[in-house]
CSV table of C-alpha atoms and ligand atoms in Angstrom, one decimal:
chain,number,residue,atom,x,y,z
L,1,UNK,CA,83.3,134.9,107.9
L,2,UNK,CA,85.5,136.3,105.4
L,3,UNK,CA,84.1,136.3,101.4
L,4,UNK,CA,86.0,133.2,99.7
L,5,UNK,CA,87.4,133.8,96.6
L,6,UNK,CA,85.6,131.3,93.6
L,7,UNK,CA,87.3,128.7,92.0
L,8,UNK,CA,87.3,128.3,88.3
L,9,UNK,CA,84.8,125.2,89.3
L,10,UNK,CA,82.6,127.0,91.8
L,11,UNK,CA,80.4,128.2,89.2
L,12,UNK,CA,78.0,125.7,87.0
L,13,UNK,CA,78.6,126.5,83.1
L,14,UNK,CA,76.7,123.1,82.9
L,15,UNK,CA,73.6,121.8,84.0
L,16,UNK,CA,75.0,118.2,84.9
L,17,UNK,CA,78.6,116.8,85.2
L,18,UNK,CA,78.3,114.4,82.7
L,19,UNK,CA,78.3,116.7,79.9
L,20,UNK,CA,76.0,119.6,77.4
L,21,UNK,CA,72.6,119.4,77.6
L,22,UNK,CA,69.9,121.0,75.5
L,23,UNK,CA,69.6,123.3,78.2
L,24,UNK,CA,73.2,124.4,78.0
L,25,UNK,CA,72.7,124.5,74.1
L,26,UNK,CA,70.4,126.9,74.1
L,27,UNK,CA,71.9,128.4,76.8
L,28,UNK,CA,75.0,129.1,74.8
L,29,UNK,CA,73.5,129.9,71.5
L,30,UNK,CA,72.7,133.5,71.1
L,31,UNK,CA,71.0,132.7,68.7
L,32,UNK,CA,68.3,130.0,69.5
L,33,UNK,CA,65.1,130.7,70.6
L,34,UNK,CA,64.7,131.5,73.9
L,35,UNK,CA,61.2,130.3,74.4
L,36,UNK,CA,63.1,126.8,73.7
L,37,UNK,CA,64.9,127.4,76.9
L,38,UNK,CA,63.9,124.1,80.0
L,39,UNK,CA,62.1,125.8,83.1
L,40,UNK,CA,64.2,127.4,85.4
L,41,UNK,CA,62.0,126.7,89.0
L,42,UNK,CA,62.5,128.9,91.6
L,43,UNK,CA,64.6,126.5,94.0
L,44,UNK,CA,66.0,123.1,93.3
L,45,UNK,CA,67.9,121.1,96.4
L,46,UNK,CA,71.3,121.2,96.2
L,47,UNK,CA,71.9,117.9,97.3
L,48,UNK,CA,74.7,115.4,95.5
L,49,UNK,CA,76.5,112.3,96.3
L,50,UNK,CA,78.0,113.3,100.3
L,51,UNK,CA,74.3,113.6,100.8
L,52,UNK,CA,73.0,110.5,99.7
L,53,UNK,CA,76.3,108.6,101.0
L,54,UNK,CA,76.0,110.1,104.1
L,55,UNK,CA,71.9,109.2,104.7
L,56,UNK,CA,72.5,105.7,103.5
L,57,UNK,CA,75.1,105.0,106.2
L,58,UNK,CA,72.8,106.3,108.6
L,59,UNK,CA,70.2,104.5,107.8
L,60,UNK,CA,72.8,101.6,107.9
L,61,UNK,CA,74.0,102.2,111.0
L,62,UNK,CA,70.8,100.9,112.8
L,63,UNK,CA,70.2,104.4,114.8
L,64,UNK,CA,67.5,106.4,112.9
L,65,UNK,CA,66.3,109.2,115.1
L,66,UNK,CA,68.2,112.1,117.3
L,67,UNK,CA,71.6,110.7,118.4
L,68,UNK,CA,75.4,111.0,117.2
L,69,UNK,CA,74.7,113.0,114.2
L,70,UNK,CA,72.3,115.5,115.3
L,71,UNK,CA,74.6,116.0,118.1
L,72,UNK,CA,77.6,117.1,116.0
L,73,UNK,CA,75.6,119.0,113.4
L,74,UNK,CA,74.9,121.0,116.7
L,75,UNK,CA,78.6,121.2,117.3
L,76,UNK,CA,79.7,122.0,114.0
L,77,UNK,CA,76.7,124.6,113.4
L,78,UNK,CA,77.7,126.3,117.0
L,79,UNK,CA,81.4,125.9,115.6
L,80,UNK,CA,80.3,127.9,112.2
L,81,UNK,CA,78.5,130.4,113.6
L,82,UNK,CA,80.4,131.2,116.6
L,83,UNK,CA,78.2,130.1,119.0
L,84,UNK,CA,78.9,128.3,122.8
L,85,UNK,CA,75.5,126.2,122.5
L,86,UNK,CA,73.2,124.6,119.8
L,87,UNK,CA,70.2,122.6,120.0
L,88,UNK,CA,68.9,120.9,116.7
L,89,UNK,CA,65.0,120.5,116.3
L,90,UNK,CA,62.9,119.6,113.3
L,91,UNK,CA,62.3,123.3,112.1
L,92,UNK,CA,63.2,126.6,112.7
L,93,UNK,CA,59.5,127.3,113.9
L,94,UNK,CA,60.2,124.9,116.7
L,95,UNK,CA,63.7,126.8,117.2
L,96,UNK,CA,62.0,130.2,117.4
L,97,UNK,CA,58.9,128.5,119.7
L,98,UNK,CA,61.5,126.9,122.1
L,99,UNK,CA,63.8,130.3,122.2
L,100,UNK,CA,60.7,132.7,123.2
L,101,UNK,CA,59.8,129.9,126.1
L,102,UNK,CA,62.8,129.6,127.7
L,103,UNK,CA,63.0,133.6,127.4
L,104,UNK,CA,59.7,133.4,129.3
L,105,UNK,CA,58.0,135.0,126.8
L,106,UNK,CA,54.1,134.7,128.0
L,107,UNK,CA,50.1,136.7,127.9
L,108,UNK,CA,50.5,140.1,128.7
L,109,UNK,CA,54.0,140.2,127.3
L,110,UNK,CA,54.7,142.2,123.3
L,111,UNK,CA,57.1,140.7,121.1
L,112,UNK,CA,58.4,143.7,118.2
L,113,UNK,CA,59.0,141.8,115.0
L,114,UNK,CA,58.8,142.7,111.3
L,115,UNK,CA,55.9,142.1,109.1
L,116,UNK,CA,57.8,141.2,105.9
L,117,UNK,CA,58.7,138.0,107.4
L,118,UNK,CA,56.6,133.9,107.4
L,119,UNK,CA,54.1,133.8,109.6
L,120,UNK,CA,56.5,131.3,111.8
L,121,UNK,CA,57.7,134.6,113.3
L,122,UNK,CA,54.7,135.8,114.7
L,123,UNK,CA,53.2,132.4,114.8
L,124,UNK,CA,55.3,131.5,118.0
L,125,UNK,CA,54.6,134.2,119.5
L,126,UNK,CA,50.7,133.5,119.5
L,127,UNK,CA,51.8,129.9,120.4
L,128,UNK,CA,53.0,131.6,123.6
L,129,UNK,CA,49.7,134.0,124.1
L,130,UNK,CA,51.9,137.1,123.8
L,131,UNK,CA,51.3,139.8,121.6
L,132,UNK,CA,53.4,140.4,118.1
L,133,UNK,CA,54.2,144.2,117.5
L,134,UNK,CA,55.1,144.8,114.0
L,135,UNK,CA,57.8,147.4,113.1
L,136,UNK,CA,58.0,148.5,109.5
L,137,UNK,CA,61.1,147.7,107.3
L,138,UNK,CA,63.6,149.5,105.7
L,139,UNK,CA,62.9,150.2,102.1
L,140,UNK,CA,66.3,149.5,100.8
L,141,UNK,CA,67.0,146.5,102.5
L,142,UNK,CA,63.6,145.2,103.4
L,143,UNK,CA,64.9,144.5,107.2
L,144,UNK,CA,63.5,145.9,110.2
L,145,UNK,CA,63.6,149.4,111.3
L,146,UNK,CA,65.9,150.3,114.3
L,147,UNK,CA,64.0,153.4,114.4
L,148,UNK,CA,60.2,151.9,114.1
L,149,UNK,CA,61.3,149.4,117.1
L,150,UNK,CA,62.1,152.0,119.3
L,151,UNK,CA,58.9,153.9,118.4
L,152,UNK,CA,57.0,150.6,119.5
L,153,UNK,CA,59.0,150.2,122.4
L,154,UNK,CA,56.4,149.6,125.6
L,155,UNK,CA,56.9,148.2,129.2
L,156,UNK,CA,55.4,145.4,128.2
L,157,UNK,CA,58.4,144.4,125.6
L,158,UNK,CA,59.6,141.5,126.4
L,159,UNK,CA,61.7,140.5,122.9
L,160,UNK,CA,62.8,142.3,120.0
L,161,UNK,CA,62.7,139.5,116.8
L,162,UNK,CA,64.5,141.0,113.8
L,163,UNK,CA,64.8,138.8,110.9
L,164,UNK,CA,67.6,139.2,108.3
L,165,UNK,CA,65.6,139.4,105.4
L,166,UNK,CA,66.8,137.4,102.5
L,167,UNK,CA,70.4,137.1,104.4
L,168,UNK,CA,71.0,140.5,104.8
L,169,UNK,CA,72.2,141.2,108.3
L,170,UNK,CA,69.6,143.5,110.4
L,171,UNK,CA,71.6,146.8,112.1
L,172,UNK,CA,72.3,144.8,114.8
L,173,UNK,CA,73.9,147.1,116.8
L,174,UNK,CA,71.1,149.7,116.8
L,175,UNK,CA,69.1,146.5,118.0
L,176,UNK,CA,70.9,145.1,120.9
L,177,UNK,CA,71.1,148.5,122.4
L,178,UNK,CA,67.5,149.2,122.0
L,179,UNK,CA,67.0,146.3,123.4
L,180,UNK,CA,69.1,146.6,126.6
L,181,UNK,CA,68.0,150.1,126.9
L,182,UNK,CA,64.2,148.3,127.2
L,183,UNK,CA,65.6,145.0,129.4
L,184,UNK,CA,64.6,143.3,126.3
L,185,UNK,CA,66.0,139.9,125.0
L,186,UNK,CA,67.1,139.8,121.5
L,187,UNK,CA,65.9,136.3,119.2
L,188,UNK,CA,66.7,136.6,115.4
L,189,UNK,CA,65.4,134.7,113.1
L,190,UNK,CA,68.1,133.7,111.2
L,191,UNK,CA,66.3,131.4,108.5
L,192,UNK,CA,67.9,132.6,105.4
L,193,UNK,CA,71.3,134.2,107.2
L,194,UNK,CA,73.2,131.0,107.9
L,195,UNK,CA,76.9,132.1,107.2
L,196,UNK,CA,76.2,135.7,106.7
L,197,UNK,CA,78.0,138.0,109.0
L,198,UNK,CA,77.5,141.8,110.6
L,199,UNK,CA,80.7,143.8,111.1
L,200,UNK,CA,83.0,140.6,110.6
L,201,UNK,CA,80.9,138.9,113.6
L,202,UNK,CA,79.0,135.5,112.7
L,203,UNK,CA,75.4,135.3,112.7
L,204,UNK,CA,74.4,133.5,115.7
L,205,UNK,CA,76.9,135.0,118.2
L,206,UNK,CA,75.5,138.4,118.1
L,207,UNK,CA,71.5,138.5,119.7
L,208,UNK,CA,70.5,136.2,122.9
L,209,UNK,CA,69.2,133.3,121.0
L,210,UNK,CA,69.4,132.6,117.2
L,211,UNK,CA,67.0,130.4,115.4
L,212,UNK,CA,68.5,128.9,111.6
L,213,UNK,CA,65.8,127.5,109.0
L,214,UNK,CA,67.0,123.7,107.4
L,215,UNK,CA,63.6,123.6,105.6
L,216,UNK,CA,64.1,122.1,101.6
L,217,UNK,CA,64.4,125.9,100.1
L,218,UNK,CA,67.4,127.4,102.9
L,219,UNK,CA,70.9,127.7,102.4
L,220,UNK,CA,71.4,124.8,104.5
L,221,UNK,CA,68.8,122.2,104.4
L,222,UNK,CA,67.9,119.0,106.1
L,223,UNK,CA,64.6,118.6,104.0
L,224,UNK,CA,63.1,119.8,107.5
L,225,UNK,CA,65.4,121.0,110.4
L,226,UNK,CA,66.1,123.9,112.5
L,227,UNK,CA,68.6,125.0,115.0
L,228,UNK,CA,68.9,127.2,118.0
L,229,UNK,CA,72.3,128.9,119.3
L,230,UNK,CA,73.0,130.5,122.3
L,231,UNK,CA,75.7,131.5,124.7
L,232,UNK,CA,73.6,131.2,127.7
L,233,UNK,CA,73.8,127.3,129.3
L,234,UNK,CA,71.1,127.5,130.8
L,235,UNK,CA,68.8,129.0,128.1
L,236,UNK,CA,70.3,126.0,126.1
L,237,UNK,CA,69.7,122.9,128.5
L,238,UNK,CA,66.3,124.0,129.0
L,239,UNK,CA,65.8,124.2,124.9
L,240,UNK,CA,66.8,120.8,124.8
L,241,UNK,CA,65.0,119.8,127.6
L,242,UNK,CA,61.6,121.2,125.8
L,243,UNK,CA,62.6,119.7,122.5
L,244,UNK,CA,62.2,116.1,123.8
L,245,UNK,CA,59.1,116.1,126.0
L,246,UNK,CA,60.2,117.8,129.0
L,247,UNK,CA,62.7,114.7,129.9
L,248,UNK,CA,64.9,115.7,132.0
L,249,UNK,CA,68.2,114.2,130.6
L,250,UNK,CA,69.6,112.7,127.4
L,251,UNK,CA,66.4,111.0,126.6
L,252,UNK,CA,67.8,109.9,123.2
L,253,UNK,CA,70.8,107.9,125.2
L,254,UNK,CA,68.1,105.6,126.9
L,255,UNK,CA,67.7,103.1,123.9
L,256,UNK,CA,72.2,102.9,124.0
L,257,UNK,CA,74.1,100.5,125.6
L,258,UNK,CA,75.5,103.7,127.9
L,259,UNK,CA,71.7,104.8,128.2
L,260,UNK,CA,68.8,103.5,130.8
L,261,UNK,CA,65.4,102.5,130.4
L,262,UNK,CA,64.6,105.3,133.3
L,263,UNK,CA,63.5,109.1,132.6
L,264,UNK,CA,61.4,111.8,134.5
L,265,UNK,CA,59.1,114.4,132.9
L,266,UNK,CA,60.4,117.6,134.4
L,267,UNK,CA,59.0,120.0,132.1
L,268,UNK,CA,55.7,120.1,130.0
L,269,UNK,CA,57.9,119.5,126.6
L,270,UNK,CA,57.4,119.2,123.1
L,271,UNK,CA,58.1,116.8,120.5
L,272,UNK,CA,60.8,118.8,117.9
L,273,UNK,CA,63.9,116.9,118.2
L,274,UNK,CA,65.8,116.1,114.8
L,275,UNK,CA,66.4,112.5,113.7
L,276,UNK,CA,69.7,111.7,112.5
L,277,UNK,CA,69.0,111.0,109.2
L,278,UNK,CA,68.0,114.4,108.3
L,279,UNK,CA,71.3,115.7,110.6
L,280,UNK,CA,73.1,113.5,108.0
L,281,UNK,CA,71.9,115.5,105.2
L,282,UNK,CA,72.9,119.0,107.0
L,283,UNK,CA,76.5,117.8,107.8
L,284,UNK,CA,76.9,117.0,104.6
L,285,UNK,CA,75.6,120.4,103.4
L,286,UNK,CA,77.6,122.7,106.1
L,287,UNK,CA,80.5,121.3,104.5
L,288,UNK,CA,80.0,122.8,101.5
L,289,UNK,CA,78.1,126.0,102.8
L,290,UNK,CA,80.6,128.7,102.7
L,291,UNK,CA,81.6,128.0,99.0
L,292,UNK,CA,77.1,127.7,97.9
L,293,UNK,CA,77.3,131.0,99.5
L,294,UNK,CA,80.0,132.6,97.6
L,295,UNK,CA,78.1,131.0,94.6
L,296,UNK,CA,75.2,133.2,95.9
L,297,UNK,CA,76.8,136.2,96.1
L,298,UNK,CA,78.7,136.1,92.6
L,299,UNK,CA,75.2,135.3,91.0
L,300,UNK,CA,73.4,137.9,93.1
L,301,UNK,CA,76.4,140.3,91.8
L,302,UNK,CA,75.3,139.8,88.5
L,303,UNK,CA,71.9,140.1,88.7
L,304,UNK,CA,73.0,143.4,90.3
L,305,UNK,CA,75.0,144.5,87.4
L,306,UNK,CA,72.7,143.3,84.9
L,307,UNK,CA,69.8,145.3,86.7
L,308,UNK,CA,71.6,148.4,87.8
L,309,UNK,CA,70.9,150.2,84.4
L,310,UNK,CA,66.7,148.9,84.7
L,311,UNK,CA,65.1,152.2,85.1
L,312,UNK,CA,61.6,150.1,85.4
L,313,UNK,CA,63.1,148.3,88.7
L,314,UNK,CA,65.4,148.3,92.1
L,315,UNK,CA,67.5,145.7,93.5
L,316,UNK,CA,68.2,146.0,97.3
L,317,UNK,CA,70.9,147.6,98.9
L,318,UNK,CA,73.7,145.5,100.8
L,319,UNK,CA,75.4,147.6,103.7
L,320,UNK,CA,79.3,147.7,103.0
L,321,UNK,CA,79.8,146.2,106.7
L,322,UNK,CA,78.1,143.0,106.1
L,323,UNK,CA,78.6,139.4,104.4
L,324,UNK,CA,75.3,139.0,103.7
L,325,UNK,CA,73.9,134.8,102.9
L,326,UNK,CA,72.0,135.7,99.5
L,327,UNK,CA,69.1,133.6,100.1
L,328,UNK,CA,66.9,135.0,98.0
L,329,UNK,CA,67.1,138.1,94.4
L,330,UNK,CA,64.4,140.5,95.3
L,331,UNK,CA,63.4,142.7,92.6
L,332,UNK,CA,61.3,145.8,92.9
L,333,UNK,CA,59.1,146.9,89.5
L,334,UNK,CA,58.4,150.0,89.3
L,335,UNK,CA,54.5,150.0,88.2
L,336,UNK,CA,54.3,153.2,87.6
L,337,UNK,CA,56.7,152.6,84.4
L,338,UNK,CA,55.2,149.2,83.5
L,339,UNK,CA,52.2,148.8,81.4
L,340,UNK,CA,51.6,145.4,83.6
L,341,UNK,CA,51.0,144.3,87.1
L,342,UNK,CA,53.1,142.6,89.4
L,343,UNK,CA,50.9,139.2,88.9
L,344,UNK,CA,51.2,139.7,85.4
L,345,UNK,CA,54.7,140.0,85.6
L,346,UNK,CA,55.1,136.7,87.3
L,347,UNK,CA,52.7,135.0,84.9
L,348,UNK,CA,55.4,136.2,82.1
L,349,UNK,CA,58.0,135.1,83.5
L,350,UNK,CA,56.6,131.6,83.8
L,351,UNK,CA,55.5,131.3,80.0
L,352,UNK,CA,59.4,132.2,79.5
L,353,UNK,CA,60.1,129.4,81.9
L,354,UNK,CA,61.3,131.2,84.9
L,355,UNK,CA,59.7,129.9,87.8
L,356,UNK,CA,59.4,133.1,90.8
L,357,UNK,CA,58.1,133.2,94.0
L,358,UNK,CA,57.1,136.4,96.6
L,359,UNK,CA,58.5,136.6,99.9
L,360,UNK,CA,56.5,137.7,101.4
L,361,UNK,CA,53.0,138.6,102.1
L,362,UNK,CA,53.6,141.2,105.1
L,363,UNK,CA,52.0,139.1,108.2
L,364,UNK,CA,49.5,141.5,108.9
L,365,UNK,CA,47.7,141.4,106.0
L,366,UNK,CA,46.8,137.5,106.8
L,367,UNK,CA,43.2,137.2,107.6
L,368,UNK,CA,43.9,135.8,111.1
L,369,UNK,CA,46.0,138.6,112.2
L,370,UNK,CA,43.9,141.1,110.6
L,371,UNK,CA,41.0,139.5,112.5
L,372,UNK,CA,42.3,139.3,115.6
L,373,UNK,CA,44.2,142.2,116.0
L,374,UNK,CA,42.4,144.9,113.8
L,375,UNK,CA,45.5,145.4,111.4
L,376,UNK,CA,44.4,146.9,108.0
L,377,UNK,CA,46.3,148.2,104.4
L,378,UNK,CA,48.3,151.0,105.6
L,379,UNK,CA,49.4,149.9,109.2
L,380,UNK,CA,52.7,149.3,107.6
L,381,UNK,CA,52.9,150.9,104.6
L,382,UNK,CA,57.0,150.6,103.7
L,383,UNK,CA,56.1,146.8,103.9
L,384,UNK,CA,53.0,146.7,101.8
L,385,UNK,CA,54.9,148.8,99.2
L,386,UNK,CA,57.7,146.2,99.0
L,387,UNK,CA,55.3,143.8,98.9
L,388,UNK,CA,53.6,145.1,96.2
L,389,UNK,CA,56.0,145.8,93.9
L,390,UNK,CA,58.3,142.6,94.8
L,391,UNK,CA,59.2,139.5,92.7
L,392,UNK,CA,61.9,137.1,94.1
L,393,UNK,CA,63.7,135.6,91.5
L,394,UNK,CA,66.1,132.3,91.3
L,395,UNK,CA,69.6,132.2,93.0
L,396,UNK,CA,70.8,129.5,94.3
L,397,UNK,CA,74.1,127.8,93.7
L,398,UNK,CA,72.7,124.5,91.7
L,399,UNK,CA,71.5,127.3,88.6
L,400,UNK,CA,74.0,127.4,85.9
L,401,UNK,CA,75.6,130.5,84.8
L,402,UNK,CA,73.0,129.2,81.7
L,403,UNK,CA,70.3,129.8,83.6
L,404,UNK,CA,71.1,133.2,85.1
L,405,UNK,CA,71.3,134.4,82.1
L,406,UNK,CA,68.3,133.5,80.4
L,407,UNK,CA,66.5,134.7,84.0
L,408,UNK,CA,68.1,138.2,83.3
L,409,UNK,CA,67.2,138.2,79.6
L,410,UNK,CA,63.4,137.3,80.2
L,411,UNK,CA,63.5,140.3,83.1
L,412,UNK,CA,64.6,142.6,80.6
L,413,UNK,CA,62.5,140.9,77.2
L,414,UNK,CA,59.3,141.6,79.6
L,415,UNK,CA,59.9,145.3,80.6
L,416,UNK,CA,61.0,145.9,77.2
L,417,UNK,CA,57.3,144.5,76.0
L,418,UNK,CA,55.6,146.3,78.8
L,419,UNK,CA,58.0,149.9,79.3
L,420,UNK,CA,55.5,152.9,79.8
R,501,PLP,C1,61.6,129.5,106.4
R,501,PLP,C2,61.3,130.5,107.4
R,501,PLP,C3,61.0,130.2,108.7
R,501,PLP,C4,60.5,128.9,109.2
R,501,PLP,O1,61.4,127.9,109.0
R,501,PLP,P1,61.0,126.3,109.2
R,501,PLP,O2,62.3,125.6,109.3
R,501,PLP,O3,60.2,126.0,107.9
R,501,PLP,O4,60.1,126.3,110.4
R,501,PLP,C5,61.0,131.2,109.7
R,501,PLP,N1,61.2,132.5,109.3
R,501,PLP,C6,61.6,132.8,108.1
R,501,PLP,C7,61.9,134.3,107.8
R,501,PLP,C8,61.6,131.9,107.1
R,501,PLP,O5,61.9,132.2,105.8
C-alpha cells in the first residue's frame, strides 16, 4: 500500500470541529502554562458520525448478530490486505486460536514466537497444549529475530508466530524461508500491522494465516473484533466452521428467509463469531484506515525529529523497505543518563498530563509462564532490556497537532529536570 500523501485536513490543529478549545488555547500559546494543558490519555477511539450512523441502522435493521455485515467486513478486510479468504471473530485471540487449530497445532508440538508481545500470543498456544518457544527481538526494531528462530529451530516446530511489533513489518522473508526450510507454517500476528506493508506486499498476503486485532486501542477497531486471512480454502472453511460451534454450514443463514431450521455439529467448535453490529463499526473504520494511518506516520515523524537530537533516549528504527502501521511511539530512556527510573518517568509524565502505557511486559517474565516453564531474568535479555527502558507514548490520529506537541515538550521538560 503505497504512503498517501496528507491533506491540508488530515491533520487535527483542533481538538473538536466546532471550534478553539481551552485545550487548543494553551496549546497555541507559547506562553501559557503548560501544567494548564487538559490530559492527553494514551488512546482515545477514533470513532465519529459513519460509526454511529452506521451501528444505528444496524441495529435498525432487525439482524443483530453475524450476518451481512460481518460478511463484507471479511471481504473488504481480505480486499485491503490482499488476501483470497477472511473469517471475522470477536478478537484477534480467537483469530490466532482458530489459525494454530486448523494448522494442527497440538501437545508435543513447539510454536517459536517472540516474548515482547500480549500474552494472547502464547496464550493460544497453551490453549492448544503445545509448547511456546520464545526467540529474542531485535533491539532496533523490537521485532523478532530471524536469527534467534533459527537457533530455536527443533523437529518438533510446528509454527513460527512473528508479531509486527508496533506495526513494524517483521523480516518476513528471512521468516518464510526459515520456515519452509523447517516444514513450518507461518501465523503472524498482525494486531497492530493492519495496512502496513513489507517490500510493497500487504500484510496478510505474505505468512500462511494472519490474525488482525479490532480491540478498542488497534488501528482498526470494532470495540472487540478480530480477523483471520488466508489463501488456503480449506484452512479458511474450517476457521469458520470452528468459529460457530463446529456447525457445519452457514449457521448464521438458519434464522433468514433463505436459511433452515436444520444444522449438524461436525466439529467440536467454539463460540467467536462477530455480530454485526460491531462489523458495522469496523466498515466504517476501514474506510477511513489508510488516511488514520498516514496520520500515524506524520505524527510518528515528528516525534522522530523532535527526539533524534535526545541524547538521554532512542526511537526505533523503521527499515526503508517497509510501510509500517504506527500503532504505537516507543521510546527508549537511557537510565544510565537519567537521574530517574523508568516508573518515575511515567509518573512525570502523568502529573504533566500525558497519559503512557508499556507494551509490553516480555511474556516470560509472567508468573504463569515463569512457573510453568522455568523461564527467569536473563532468558531473553534484548527483550528485558527494551522492556526496561521502554515508555509508549500517544499516537493516534484523533490527537491534535496540540497535543503532540505538548507530549514532546513534557519528554524533553522531564529529561531536562532529570539529565545526569
Ligand atoms: C491486542 C493484541 C492481541 C490480542 O487482540 P485481541 O483482539 O484483544 O484478542 C494479540 N497480539 C498483540 C500483539 C496485541 O497487541
Amino acid at each position: 500500500m503505497a504512503a498517501k500523501t496528507l491533506g491540508p485536513t488530515s491533520i487535527r490543529t483542533s481538538s473538536t470541529s466546532t471550534g478553539i478549545t481551552a485545550r487548543d488555547a494553551v496549546a497555541q500559546d507559547d506562553n501559557a502554562p503548560r501544567a494548564l494543558y487538559p490530559f492527553i490519555p494514551f488512546y482515545r477511539a477514533d470513532v465519529g458520525p459513519d460509526e454511529i450512523a452506521a451501528v444505528v441502522e444496524c441495529l435498525q435493521s432487525g439482524w443483530i448478530t453475524t450476518g451481512p455485515l460481518a460478511h463484507k467486513l471479511e471481504h473488504d478486510v481480505a480486499s485491503a490486505v490482499g488476501a483470497a479468504y477472511a473469517v471475522a471473530v470477536n478478537s484477534c485471540t480467537a483469530a490466532l486460536h482458530l489459525a494454530l487449530n486448523v494448522l494442527g497445532v497440538g501437545p508435543g508440538d513447539e510454536v517459536i514466537t517472540t516474548p515482547m508481545t500480549f500474552c494472547s500470543t502464547a496464550e493460544v498456544i497453551e490453549y492448544l497444549g503445545a509448547k511456546p518457544v520464545f526467540a529474542d527481538i531485535d533491539p532496533d526494531t523490537l521485532n523478532i529475530s530471524p536469527k534467534a528462530v533459527s537457533k530455536a529451530i527443533t523437529d518438533r516446530t510446528k509454527v513460527i508466530m512473528p508479531v509486527h511489533y508496533g506495526g513494524h513489518p517483521c523480516d518476513m522473508d528471512e521468516i518464510m524461508a526459515i520456515a519452509q526450510d523447517a516444514g513450518a507454517n507461518v501465523v503472524e500476528d498482525a494486531a497492530h500491522a493492519i495496512g502496513a506493508s513489507y517490500r510493497g506486499r500487504p500484510i496478510g498476503s505474505i505468512g500462511d494465516i494472519t490474525c488482525f486485532s479490532f480491540y478498542a486501542t488497534k488501528n482498526v477497531t470494532t470495540a472487540e473484533g478480530g480477523m483471520l486471512v488466508t489463501n488456503n480454502q480449506e484452512w479458511a472453511d474450517h476457521a469458520r466452521r470452528l468459529s460457530l460451534h463446529g456447525i457445519d454450514r452457514d449457521a448464521w443463514k438458519r434464522y433468514r428467509r433463505d436459511g433452515s431450521w436444520e444444522y449438524d455439529v461436525v466439529d467440536l467448535g467454539f463460540k467467536y463469531n462477530l455480530p454485526d453490529v460491531l462489523a458495522a463499526i469496523g466498515l466504517a473504520q476501514l474506510q477511513r484506515l489508510e488516511e488514520a494511518n498516514a496520520v500515524r506516520r506524520a505524527y510518528a515523524q515528528m516525534y522522530d525529529r523532535a527526539f533524534a537530537e535526545v541524547p538521554e533516549l532512542d526511537v526505533l528504527n523503521v527499515r526503508p523497505y517497509v510501510t509500517p502501521s504506527r500503532h504505537l511511539y516507543i521510546i527508549l530512556l537511557h537510565l544510565d543518563k537519567l537521574s530517574i527510573g523508568r516508573a518515575e518517568f511515567i509518573e512525570q509524565l502523568k502529573a504533566l498530563n500525558v497519559g503512557t502505557s508499556v507494551h509490553f511486559k516480555p511474556v516470560h517474565l509472567h508468573s504463569y509462564y515463569m512457573e510453568k516453564y522455568g523461564f527467569r531474568k536473563g532468558d531473553f535479555p534484548t527483550a528485558e532490556n527494551a522492556y526496561e527502558r521502554l515508555i509508549s507514548l500517544p499516537l493516534y490520529p484523533g490527537m491534535t497537532q496540540g497535543d503532540l506537541n505538548h507530549v514532546i515538550w513534557a519528554v524533553k521538560e522531564i529529561i531536562a529536570r532529570h539529565r545526569r
